[in-house]
Amino acid sequence: MASGDSFSITTPIFYVNDAPHIGHAYTEVAADVLARWNRQSGRDTWSLTGTDEHGQKILRTAVANGVTPKEWADKLVAEAWVPLLQTIDIANDDFIRTTEQRHESVVQAFLQKLYDAGLIYDGEYEGYYCVGCEEYKQQSDLVDGTGEFAGQLVCPIHGRPVEVLKEKNYFFRMSQFQQRLLDLYEAQPDFIQPDSVRNEIVSFVRRGLDDLSISRQSFDWGVRVPWDDSHVVYVWFDALLNYISALGYDPEAADGLFERFWPSNHIVGKDIARFHAVIWPAMLMAAELPVPRRVFAHGWLLVGGEKMSKSKLTGIAPAQITDVFGSDAFRYYFLRAISFGQDGSFSWEDLSARYQAELANGFGNLASRVIAMTAKYCDGVVPESGPVTEAELAVQATVRDALRDASAAMERFAIHEAIAAVWRIVEHLNGYLTEQEPWKVAKDEAQADRLRTILSTALEGLRALAVLLSPVLPKAAQKLWTALGVEGALGALGEQSIPTAAQWGQLPAGTRTVALEPLFPRIEQEPVA
Ligand code: MSP
């Protein structure tokens, strides 16, 4: 099992039936910020993302486009899903595809292990199925359709009619795990977060669990069931295993990455929390493996009050935003403006306003002014501080408190709270400069010592900000870091690690600063919505 000092985080693996929209990018960015924060805090960190390529949904899309499902998946992965990582600046450690051999062999070995343990049997299934969700539905899950689907039962997420399936399937004895799951939720209250999702899952499991159909016979785009090749594995059963196949899990010899990093933290959208907090831990219990460390369900990006989706034509491509505002602003905006765990609405106006007020005027301008004043009044060299006053001690206290509060918030995955805590440094430093008026102090030779103290304090504050903001704004933080003249890349461990960020005096007097281009330049072009 992983030691307490390692941190492993995953995104869901994404269906390759279509290209990503900003809802998918949101999940990616959140997991990436948590990974970068932990990595920079000195933990042995591993982050995983990837693509979910089997199942009926992908098969149908490929057929509709006149290609094989593998050709379709290869194209979408190469042209859309891998490039997304660069578009939004994701520093993942691995990218898993469910069509890779390293994954398929784990699925088969895992299934065989459960079969040998008597936890899989064959039976008949008749019920509703939503191909959009790739999920069997109960009648009580469905709602009445409207418009062209009036009079039919539709999936509440996709708004489309479900299909009725009748098949011979293999079943996993999931019902046997009801009590163990309830015990897990009780013993580990943060296993599912936030509480609203936790409560919903607990009551769902309390109502009783059915066994789960885990194979399909009517099509062949999937991993073959090892003892019966007329069946392929149900796409969710296959997909969930990516979290351990990517770690090289081997039922015969669990070692290496698996030992180092399992159990992981899973970041998922709330629509897929049940798969991760019910089916997945039951599968792991059946295989006698440790359950995940945590399942955190974030909310949806809404358009007109509904989940943004390509199928409803409300999807916005991430590059539409990053081409105009840059990847840092994308990352900042979604994680700052939406409480992580709640739904949120995207608007170009809100994005523009926050870019201007918070990034360009708040943080960017602060950094430019301090570096420019250092050039003008101190020949570009970090000055030696003179005696400090209450005002400087207050800045130091704000940095200390921000680090404490942001760290505590990141432990809970409350990313928006962590950013807000760090932003108090931006606000305090801006207020400090307004009050201290270094441009006036500079005019009085007799106050040269005071000027050095003010600039040295502001520069130290910027150093702490560069460290603490680097998980969210990696590009801007690195530019600032370079401008501060600090040696080494930001994000490397050692003195620049997050736990030591608040220790005052790490930017030695005499360090030569470098001119800084605006971190968040003025936007000339209006985005096309
Ligand atoms: N393939 C499954 C996951 C398997 S994980 C073992 C899947 N894929 S998905 O591509 O449909 O969705 C991936 C993630 O994107 C989900 O967490 C989903 O919640 C998220 N989002 C899709 N649309 C979204 C929004 N409009 N807003 C926020 N997140 C959204 O499900």
Coordinates of C-alpha atoms and ligand atoms in Angstrom, one line a residue:
M1 CA 0.0 0.0 0.0
A2 CA 1.1 3.5 -0.7
S3 CA 2.8 5.3 2.2
G4 CA 1.2 8.4 3.8
D5 CA 3.6 10.6 2.0
S6 CA 2.5 9.7 -1.5
F7 CA -0.4 11.3 -3.4
S8 CA -2.1 9.9 -6.4
I9 CA -5.0 11.5 -8.3
T10 CA -7.1 10.6 -11.3
T11 CA -9.5 12.1 -13.7
P12 CA -12.3 10.0 -15.2
I13 CA -11.3 8.6 -18.6
F14 CA -13.1 10.4 -21.3
Y15 CA -15.4 8.9 -24.0
V16 CA -13.9 9.4 -27.4
N17 CA -17.1 9.7 -29.3
D18 CA -16.5 13.4 -29.6
A19 CA -14.0 16.2 -28.9
P20 CA -13.6 17.7 -25.5
H21 CA -15.6 20.7 -24.3
I22 CA -14.9 22.9 -21.3
G23 CA -16.8 20.6 -18.9
H24 CA -14.2 17.9 -19.6
A25 CA -11.4 20.4 -19.3
Y26 CA -12.7 21.6 -16.0
T27 CA -12.2 18.1 -14.5
E28 CA -8.7 17.9 -16.0
V29 CA -7.7 21.3 -14.6
A30 CA -9.0 20.5 -11.1
A31 CA -7.1 17.3 -10.8
D32 CA -4.0 18.9 -12.2
V33 CA -4.1 21.7 -9.7
L34 CA -4.4 19.2 -6.8
A35 CA -1.5 17.1 -8.3
R36 CA 0.7 20.2 -8.8
W37 CA 0.0 21.4 -5.3
N38 CA 0.9 18.1 -3.7
R39 CA 3.9 17.6 -5.9
Q40 CA 5.2 21.0 -5.0
S41 CA 4.5 20.3 -1.4
G42 CA 7.1 17.5 -1.5
R43 CA 4.8 14.5 -1.8
D44 CA 5.6 11.6 -4.0
T45 CA 2.8 12.4 -6.6
W46 CA 1.3 10.7 -9.5
S47 CA -1.5 11.9 -11.7
L48 CA -3.5 10.0 -14.3
T49 CA -5.9 10.8 -17.1
G50 CA -6.9 8.9 -20.3
T51 CA -9.6 7.8 -22.6
D52 CA -12.5 5.3 -22.4
E53 CA -12.7 3.7 -25.9
H54 CA -15.0 0.7 -25.7
G55 CA -18.7 0.3 -25.7
Q56 CA -21.8 0.9 -27.8
K57 CA -21.6 4.7 -27.8
I58 CA -18.1 4.7 -29.5
L59 CA -19.1 1.8 -31.8
R60 CA -22.2 3.7 -33.0
T61 CA -20.3 6.9 -33.6
A62 CA -17.6 5.1 -35.6
V63 CA -20.1 3.2 -37.7
A64 CA -21.9 6.5 -38.4
N65 CA -18.6 7.9 -39.6
G66 CA -17.8 4.9 -41.7
V67 CA -14.6 3.8 -39.9
T68 CA -13.7 1.1 -37.4
P69 CA -14.1 2.0 -33.7
K70 CA -10.3 1.7 -33.2
E71 CA -9.7 4.1 -36.2
W72 CA -12.2 6.5 -34.7
A73 CA -10.6 6.3 -31.2
D74 CA -7.0 6.7 -32.6
K75 CA -8.1 9.8 -34.5
L76 CA -9.9 11.5 -31.6
V77 CA -7.1 10.7 -29.1
A78 CA -4.5 12.1 -31.5
E79 CA -6.4 15.1 -32.7
A80 CA -8.4 16.1 -29.7
W81 CA -7.8 14.4 -26.3
V82 CA -4.0 14.5 -26.2
P83 CA -3.7 18.0 -27.6
L84 CA -6.2 19.2 -24.9
L85 CA -3.6 18.5 -22.3
Q86 CA -1.3 21.1 -23.8
T87 CA -4.2 23.6 -24.4
I88 CA -4.9 23.7 -20.7
D89 CA -1.3 23.0 -19.5
I90 CA -1.8 19.6 -17.7
A91 CA 1.3 18.0 -16.2
N92 CA 0.0 14.4 -16.0
D93 CA 2.3 11.5 -15.3
D94 CA 0.5 9.0 -17.5
F95 CA -2.3 8.8 -20.1
I96 CA -4.1 5.5 -20.3
R97 CA -6.3 4.2 -23.2
T98 CA -8.6 1.3 -22.6
T99 CA -7.6 -0.2 -25.9
E100 CA -4.0 -0.7 -24.8
Q101 CA -2.8 -4.2 -24.2
R102 CA -1.5 -3.2 -20.7
H103 CA -5.1 -2.4 -19.8
E104 CA -7.0 -5.2 -21.5
S105 CA -4.8 -7.8 -19.8
V106 CA -5.6 -6.4 -16.4
V107 CA -9.3 -6.4 -17.1
Q108 CA -9.2 -10.1 -18.1
A109 CA -7.0 -11.1 -15.2
F110 CA -9.3 -9.2 -12.7
L111 CA -12.4 -10.7 -14.2
Q112 CA -11.0 -14.2 -14.1
K113 CA -10.0 -13.7 -10.4
L114 CA -13.6 -12.8 -9.5
Y115 CA -15.0 -15.7 -11.6
D116 CA -12.7 -18.2 -9.9
A117 CA -13.8 -16.8 -6.5
G118 CA -17.4 -17.6 -7.5
L119 CA -18.4 -13.9 -7.6
I120 CA -19.6 -14.0 -11.3
Y121 CA -22.5 -16.1 -12.6
D122 CA -24.6 -16.2 -15.8
G123 CA -28.1 -15.0 -16.0
E124 CA -30.6 -13.2 -18.1
Y125 CA -31.1 -9.4 -18.2
E126 CA -34.1 -7.5 -19.3
G127 CA -34.3 -3.7 -18.7
Y128 CA -33.7 -0.2 -19.9
Y129 CA -30.3 1.0 -21.1
C130 CA -29.1 4.5 -21.8
V131 CA -26.3 4.4 -24.4
G132 CA -25.4 8.0 -23.6
C133 CA -24.6 7.0 -20.0
E134 CA -23.7 3.4 -20.9
E135 CA -25.8 2.5 -17.9
Y136 CA -28.8 0.2 -17.1
K137 CA -31.6 2.3 -15.7
Q138 CA -34.5 1.6 -13.4
Q139 CA -37.9 2.9 -14.4
S140 CA -37.7 5.2 -11.4
D141 CA -34.5 6.8 -12.8
L142 CA -36.4 7.9 -16.0
V143 CA -38.5 11.0 -16.7
D144 CA -41.2 11.8 -19.2
G145 CA -39.9 13.1 -22.5
T146 CA -40.8 16.4 -24.1
G147 CA -40.9 17.8 -27.6
E148 CA -40.1 15.1 -30.2
F149 CA -39.8 12.5 -27.4
A150 CA -43.2 13.3 -25.7
G151 CA -44.9 10.2 -24.5
Q152 CA -41.6 8.3 -24.1
L153 CA -39.5 7.7 -21.1
V154 CA -36.1 9.5 -21.4
C155 CA -32.8 9.6 -19.5
P156 CA -32.8 12.7 -17.4
I157 CA -29.1 13.4 -18.2
H158 CA -29.3 13.0 -22.0
G159 CA -33.0 13.8 -22.6
R160 CA -33.2 10.9 -25.0
P161 CA -35.3 7.7 -25.0
V162 CA -33.7 4.7 -23.4
E163 CA -33.5 1.3 -25.1
V164 CA -35.0 -2.0 -23.8
L165 CA -32.4 -4.8 -23.7
K166 CA -32.9 -8.5 -23.2
E167 CA -29.8 -10.5 -23.1
K168 CA -27.9 -13.4 -21.6
N169 CA -25.2 -11.7 -19.5
Y170 CA -22.7 -12.5 -16.8
F171 CA -23.4 -10.9 -13.5
F172 CA -21.2 -9.7 -10.7
R173 CA -22.6 -10.5 -7.2
M174 CA -22.6 -6.8 -6.2
S175 CA -25.5 -7.3 -3.8
Q176 CA -23.2 -9.2 -1.5
F177 CA -21.2 -6.0 -0.8
Q178 CA -24.0 -3.8 0.4
Q179 CA -23.2 -3.9 4.1
R180 CA -19.4 -3.6 3.5
L181 CA -20.0 -0.5 1.5
L182 CA -22.2 1.0 4.1
D183 CA -19.6 0.2 6.7
L184 CA -17.0 1.9 4.5
Y185 CA -19.0 5.1 4.2
E186 CA -19.5 5.1 8.0
A187 CA -15.8 4.4 8.8
Q188 CA -14.4 6.8 6.3
P189 CA -16.7 9.8 6.2
D190 CA -14.6 11.6 3.6
F191 CA -14.6 8.6 1.2
I192 CA -17.3 10.4 -0.8
Q193 CA -17.3 14.2 -1.0
P194 CA -19.0 16.6 -0.9
D195 CA -21.6 15.6 1.7
S196 CA -24.5 16.2 -0.6
V197 CA -23.3 13.5 -2.9
R198 CA -22.3 11.3 0.0
N199 CA -25.8 11.4 1.4
E200 CA -27.3 10.5 -1.9
I201 CA -25.1 7.5 -2.3
V202 CA -25.6 6.3 1.2
S203 CA -29.4 6.3 0.8
F204 CA -29.1 4.7 -2.6
V205 CA -27.0 1.8 -1.2
R206 CA -29.3 1.5 1.9
R207 CA -32.2 0.9 -0.4
G208 CA -30.4 -2.4 -1.5
L209 CA -28.1 -3.3 -4.3
D210 CA -28.8 -5.6 -7.3
D211 CA -26.2 -7.7 -8.9
L212 CA -24.6 -6.0 -11.8
S213 CA -24.7 -7.2 -15.4
I214 CA -21.0 -7.0 -16.6
S215 CA -21.0 -8.4 -20.1
R216 CA -22.7 -7.8 -23.4
Q217 CA -23.3 -10.3 -26.2
S218 CA -25.0 -8.2 -28.9
F219 CA -21.8 -6.4 -30.2
D220 CA -18.1 -7.1 -30.0
W221 CA -16.3 -3.7 -29.4
G222 CA -14.8 -4.4 -26.0
V223 CA -12.5 -6.7 -24.0
R224 CA -13.4 -10.4 -24.4
V225 CA -14.6 -12.2 -21.3
P226 CA -11.7 -14.6 -20.8
W227 CA -13.7 -17.8 -20.3
D228 CA -16.4 -17.1 -22.9
D229 CA -15.4 -15.1 -26.0
S230 CA -18.9 -14.7 -27.2
H231 CA -19.2 -11.9 -24.6
V232 CA -17.4 -8.5 -24.2
V233 CA -17.0 -6.8 -20.8
Y234 CA -19.5 -4.1 -19.9
V235 CA -17.8 -0.8 -20.7
W236 CA -17.9 0.6 -17.1
F237 CA -16.5 -2.5 -15.6
D238 CA -13.7 -2.3 -18.1
A239 CA -13.2 1.5 -17.7
L240 CA -13.0 1.6 -13.9
L241 CA -10.1 -0.8 -14.0
N242 CA -8.0 1.8 -15.8
Y243 CA -7.1 3.3 -12.3
I244 CA -5.2 0.2 -11.4
S245 CA -4.1 -1.0 -14.9
A246 CA -2.2 2.2 -15.4
L247 CA -0.4 1.5 -12.2
G248 CA 0.6 -1.9 -13.6
Y249 CA -1.6 -3.9 -11.2
D250 CA -0.9 -7.6 -11.6
P251 CA -3.0 -10.0 -9.5
E252 CA -0.1 -12.4 -9.2
A253 CA 2.5 -9.8 -8.1
A254 CA 1.4 -6.4 -7.0
D255 CA 4.4 -4.2 -6.8
G256 CA 6.0 -1.1 -8.4
L257 CA 3.8 1.8 -9.1
F258 CA 0.7 0.0 -7.7
E259 CA 2.4 -0.5 -4.3
R260 CA 3.7 3.1 -4.4
F261 CA 0.5 4.9 -5.3
W262 CA -2.6 2.9 -4.7
P263 CA -5.1 3.9 -3.4
S264 CA -5.7 7.0 -5.5
N265 CA -8.0 9.9 -5.1
H266 CA -10.7 10.1 -7.8
I267 CA -12.0 13.3 -9.2
V268 CA -15.3 12.7 -11.1
G269 CA -18.4 14.7 -12.2
K270 CA -21.4 14.1 -10.0
D271 CA -23.2 12.2 -12.8
I272 CA -20.7 9.4 -12.4
A273 CA -20.2 9.4 -8.7
R274 CA -22.3 6.2 -8.2
F275 CA -20.0 4.2 -10.5
H276 CA -17.0 5.3 -8.5
A277 CA -18.4 5.2 -5.0
V278 CA -20.5 2.0 -5.3
I279 CA -19.5 -0.3 -8.2
W280 CA -15.8 0.4 -8.1
P281 CA -15.2 -0.2 -4.4
A282 CA -17.4 -3.3 -4.5
M283 CA -15.2 -4.6 -7.4
L284 CA -12.1 -3.9 -5.4
M285 CA -13.5 -5.5 -2.2
A286 CA -14.3 -8.6 -4.3
A287 CA -10.7 -8.8 -5.5
E288 CA -9.5 -8.1 -1.9
L289 CA -7.8 -4.9 -2.9
P290 CA -7.9 -1.6 -1.0
V291 CA -10.7 0.8 -1.9
P292 CA -9.9 4.3 -3.3
R293 CA -8.6 7.0 -0.9
R294 CA -11.4 9.4 -1.9
V295 CA -14.1 10.0 -4.5
F296 CA -14.7 13.7 -5.0
A297 CA -17.6 14.6 -7.2
H298 CA -17.6 18.1 -8.7
G299 CA -20.6 19.9 -10.1
W300 CA -21.5 20.6 -13.7
L301 CA -20.8 23.5 -15.9
L302 CA -24.3 24.7 -16.9
V303 CA -25.6 26.4 -19.9
G304 CA -29.1 27.8 -19.6
G305 CA -29.5 25.8 -16.3
E306 CA -28.6 22.5 -18.0
K307 CA -25.4 20.4 -18.1
M308 CA -23.2 21.6 -20.9
S309 CA -23.0 18.9 -23.5
K310 CA -22.0 18.3 -27.1
S311 CA -25.1 16.3 -27.7
K312 CA -27.2 19.3 -26.8
L313 CA -25.0 21.5 -28.9
T314 CA -24.0 23.6 -25.9
G315 CA -20.4 22.5 -25.7
I316 CA -17.7 25.2 -25.9
A317 CA -14.2 24.0 -27.0
P318 CA -11.5 24.9 -24.5
A319 CA -9.3 26.5 -27.2
Q320 CA -12.0 29.1 -27.8
I321 CA -11.2 30.4 -24.3
T322 CA -7.4 29.8 -24.2
D323 CA -6.8 31.3 -27.6
V324 CA -8.0 34.6 -26.2
F325 CA -7.2 34.5 -22.5
G326 CA -4.4 31.9 -22.3
S327 CA -4.3 28.7 -20.3
D328 CA -3.6 30.3 -17.0
A329 CA -6.7 32.4 -17.1
F330 CA -8.8 29.3 -18.1
R331 CA -7.4 27.4 -15.1
Y332 CA -7.9 30.3 -12.7
Y333 CA -11.3 31.2 -13.8
F334 CA -13.1 27.9 -13.5
L335 CA -11.5 27.0 -10.2
R336 CA -11.9 30.4 -8.6
A337 CA -15.4 31.3 -9.8
I338 CA -17.1 28.0 -9.1
S339 CA -17.1 26.4 -5.6
F340 CA -15.5 23.0 -6.2
G341 CA -18.3 20.5 -5.7
Q342 CA -21.1 22.8 -6.8
D343 CA -22.6 23.5 -10.2
G344 CA -21.6 26.8 -11.9
S345 CA -22.6 28.8 -15.0
F346 CA -20.0 29.9 -17.5
S347 CA -20.3 33.4 -19.0
W348 CA -17.9 35.3 -21.3
E349 CA -18.7 38.5 -19.4
D350 CA -17.8 37.0 -16.0
L351 CA -14.6 35.5 -17.5
S352 CA -13.6 38.9 -19.0
A353 CA -14.4 40.8 -15.9
R354 CA -12.4 38.5 -13.6
Y355 CA -9.5 38.4 -16.1
Q356 CA -9.4 42.2 -16.0
A357 CA -10.0 42.8 -12.4
E358 CA -8.3 39.9 -10.7
L359 CA -5.6 38.7 -13.0
A360 CA -4.5 41.8 -15.0
N361 CA -5.2 44.6 -12.5
G362 CA -4.9 42.6 -9.2
F363 CA -2.0 40.3 -9.6
G364 CA -0.3 41.1 -13.0
N365 CA -0.2 44.8 -12.3
L366 CA 1.2 44.3 -8.8
A367 CA 4.0 42.1 -10.1
S368 CA 4.9 44.6 -12.9
R369 CA 4.9 47.6 -10.6
V370 CA 7.1 46.0 -8.0
I371 CA 9.6 44.7 -10.5
A372 CA 9.6 48.1 -12.4
M373 CA 10.2 50.0 -9.1
T374 CA 13.0 47.7 -8.2
A375 CA 14.6 48.5 -11.6
K376 CA 14.0 52.2 -11.2
Y377 CA 15.0 52.8 -7.6
C378 CA 17.4 49.9 -6.9
D379 CA 19.1 49.3 -10.2
G380 CA 17.1 46.0 -10.5
V381 CA 18.7 44.5 -7.4
V382 CA 16.7 43.1 -4.5
P383 CA 17.5 45.6 -1.7
E384 CA 18.5 44.8 1.9
S385 CA 15.5 45.5 4.2
G386 CA 15.9 48.2 6.8
P387 CA 14.0 48.0 10.2
V388 CA 10.5 46.6 9.8
T389 CA 7.3 48.2 11.1
E390 CA 3.9 46.9 12.0
A391 CA 3.0 47.3 8.3
E392 CA 5.7 44.8 7.2
L393 CA 4.9 42.4 10.0
A394 CA 1.2 42.5 8.9
V395 CA 2.3 41.4 5.4
Q396 CA 4.3 38.6 6.8
A397 CA 1.4 37.5 8.9
T398 CA -0.9 37.5 5.8
V399 CA 1.5 35.3 3.9
R400 CA 1.7 32.9 6.9
D401 CA -2.0 32.7 7.3
A402 CA -2.6 32.3 3.5
L403 CA -0.3 29.3 3.4
R404 CA -1.9 27.7 6.4
D405 CA -5.5 28.3 5.1
A406 CA -4.7 27.3 1.5
S407 CA -3.0 24.1 2.6
A408 CA -5.9 23.1 4.8
A409 CA -8.3 23.9 2.0
M410 CA -6.3 21.8 -0.5
E411 CA -6.3 18.9 1.8
R412 CA -10.2 19.0 1.6
F413 CA -10.0 19.6 -2.2
A414 CA -11.7 23.0 -1.6
I415 CA -9.7 24.5 -4.4
H416 CA -11.7 27.7 -4.6
E417 CA -11.1 28.4 -0.9
A418 CA -7.4 27.7 -1.3
I419 CA -7.2 30.2 -4.2
A420 CA -9.2 32.8 -2.2
A421 CA -6.8 32.3 0.7
V422 CA -3.7 33.0 -1.5
W423 CA -5.4 35.9 -3.1
R424 CA -5.5 37.7 0.3
I425 CA -1.7 38.2 -0.3
V426 CA -2.4 39.9 -3.6
E427 CA -5.0 42.2 -2.0
H428 CA -2.8 42.9 1.0
L429 CA 0.3 43.8 -1.1
N430 CA -1.8 46.1 -3.3
G431 CA -3.1 47.8 -0.2
Y432 CA 0.3 48.0 1.4
L433 CA 1.8 49.7 -1.7
T434 CA -1.1 52.2 -1.8
E435 CA -0.5 53.0 1.9
Q436 CA 3.3 53.1 1.8
E437 CA 3.5 55.0 -1.5
P438 CA 7.1 54.0 -2.3
W439 CA 7.1 56.3 -5.3
K440 CA 6.8 59.2 -2.9
V441 CA 9.3 57.8 -0.4
A442 CA 11.7 57.5 -3.2
K443 CA 11.8 61.2 -3.6
D444 CA 13.2 61.7 -0.1
E445 CA 16.9 60.8 0.2
A446 CA 16.5 60.6 4.0
Q447 CA 14.0 57.8 3.6
A448 CA 16.3 55.5 1.5
D449 CA 16.2 52.8 4.2
R450 CA 12.4 52.9 4.3
L451 CA 12.2 52.5 0.5
R452 CA 14.4 49.5 0.6
T453 CA 12.3 47.9 3.3
I454 CA 9.1 48.5 1.3
L455 CA 10.5 47.0 -1.9
S456 CA 12.1 44.1 -0.2
T457 CA 8.8 43.3 1.6
A458 CA 6.9 43.5 -1.7
L459 CA 9.5 41.4 -3.5
E460 CA 9.3 38.7 -0.8
G461 CA 5.6 38.8 -1.0
L462 CA 5.8 38.2 -4.7
R463 CA 8.1 35.3 -4.2
A464 CA 5.6 33.6 -1.9
L465 CA 2.9 34.3 -4.4
A466 CA 4.8 32.8 -7.3
V467 CA 5.2 29.6 -5.2
L468 CA 1.7 29.4 -4.0
L469 CA 0.0 30.3 -7.3
S470 CA 2.2 28.1 -9.5
P471 CA -0.2 25.1 -9.3
V472 CA -3.0 27.2 -10.7
L473 CA -1.1 29.7 -12.9
P474 CA 2.0 27.7 -13.9
K475 CA 3.0 30.0 -16.8
A476 CA 2.6 33.4 -15.0
A477 CA 4.2 32.1 -11.8
Q478 CA 7.3 30.9 -13.8
K479 CA 7.6 34.3 -15.5
L480 CA 7.4 36.0 -12.2
W481 CA 9.9 33.6 -10.7
T482 CA 12.3 34.4 -13.5
A483 CA 11.8 38.1 -13.1
L484 CA 12.6 37.8 -9.4
G485 CA 15.9 36.4 -10.4
V486 CA 15.6 33.2 -8.4
E487 CA 17.7 30.4 -9.5
G488 CA 16.2 27.1 -10.6
A489 CA 12.8 26.3 -12.1
L490 CA 9.8 27.0 -10.0
G491 CA 8.0 23.9 -8.8
A492 CA 11.3 22.1 -8.1
L493 CA 11.5 21.0 -4.5
G494 CA 13.7 22.3 -1.8
E495 CA 13.5 25.8 -0.6
Q496 CA 10.8 26.8 -3.1
S497 CA 8.4 24.1 -1.9
I498 CA 4.9 25.1 -0.7
P499 CA 5.5 24.3 3.0
T500 CA 8.4 26.7 3.2
A501 CA 6.8 29.4 1.0
A502 CA 5.9 31.6 4.0
Q503 CA 9.4 31.6 5.5
W504 CA 10.5 35.1 5.2
G505 CA 13.8 36.2 3.7
Q506 CA 14.4 33.6 1.0
L507 CA 15.0 36.1 -1.7
P508 CA 18.5 37.2 -0.8
A509 CA 19.4 40.9 -1.0
G510 CA 21.7 41.4 -4.0
T511 CA 19.6 39.1 -6.3
R512 CA 19.3 40.6 -9.7
T513 CA 15.8 41.0 -11.0
V514 CA 14.8 40.9 -14.7
A515 CA 12.2 43.0 -16.6
L516 CA 8.7 41.5 -16.6
E517 CA 6.4 41.6 -19.5
P518 CA 2.7 42.0 -18.5
L519 CA 1.6 38.7 -17.0
F520 CA -2.0 39.1 -18.3
P521 CA -1.9 41.4 -21.3
R522 CA -4.9 43.5 -22.3
I523 CA -7.3 41.5 -24.5
E524 CA -7.7 43.2 -27.8
Q525 CA -9.9 40.6 -29.5
E526 CA -13.4 40.0 -28.3
P527 CA -14.1 36.2 -28.1
V528 CA -16.6 34.8 -30.5
A529 CA -19.3 33.2 -28.4
Ligands
MSP1 N1 -16.1 7.4 -19.7 C1 -16.8 7.8 -18.5 C2 -16.0 7.9 -17.3 C3 -15.2 6.6 -17.0 S1 -14.2 6.8 -15.6 C4 -13.8 5.2 -15.2 C5 -17.4 9.2 -18.8 N2 -16.9 9.9 -19.7 S2 -17.4 11.4 -20.2 O1 -16.5 11.8 -21.2 O2 -18.8 11.3 -20.5 O3 -17.3 12.3 -19.0 C6 -16.1 12.5 -18.3 C7 -16.2 13.5 -17.2 O4 -16.6 14.8 -17.8 C8 -17.3 13.2 -16.2 O5 -16.7 13.4 -14.9 C9 -18.3 14.2 -16.4 O6 -19.0 14.6 -15.2 C10 -17.5 15.4 -16.9 N3 -18.3 16.3 -17.6 C11 -19.0 16.2 -18.8 N4 -19.8 17.3 -19.0 C12 -19.6 18.2 -18.0 C13 -20.1 19.4 -17.7 N5 -21.0 20.1 -18.4 N6 -19.6 20.0 -16.5 C14 -18.7 19.4 -15.7 N7 -18.2 18.2 -16.0 C15 -18.7 17.6 -17.1 O7 -18.4 9.6 -18.1

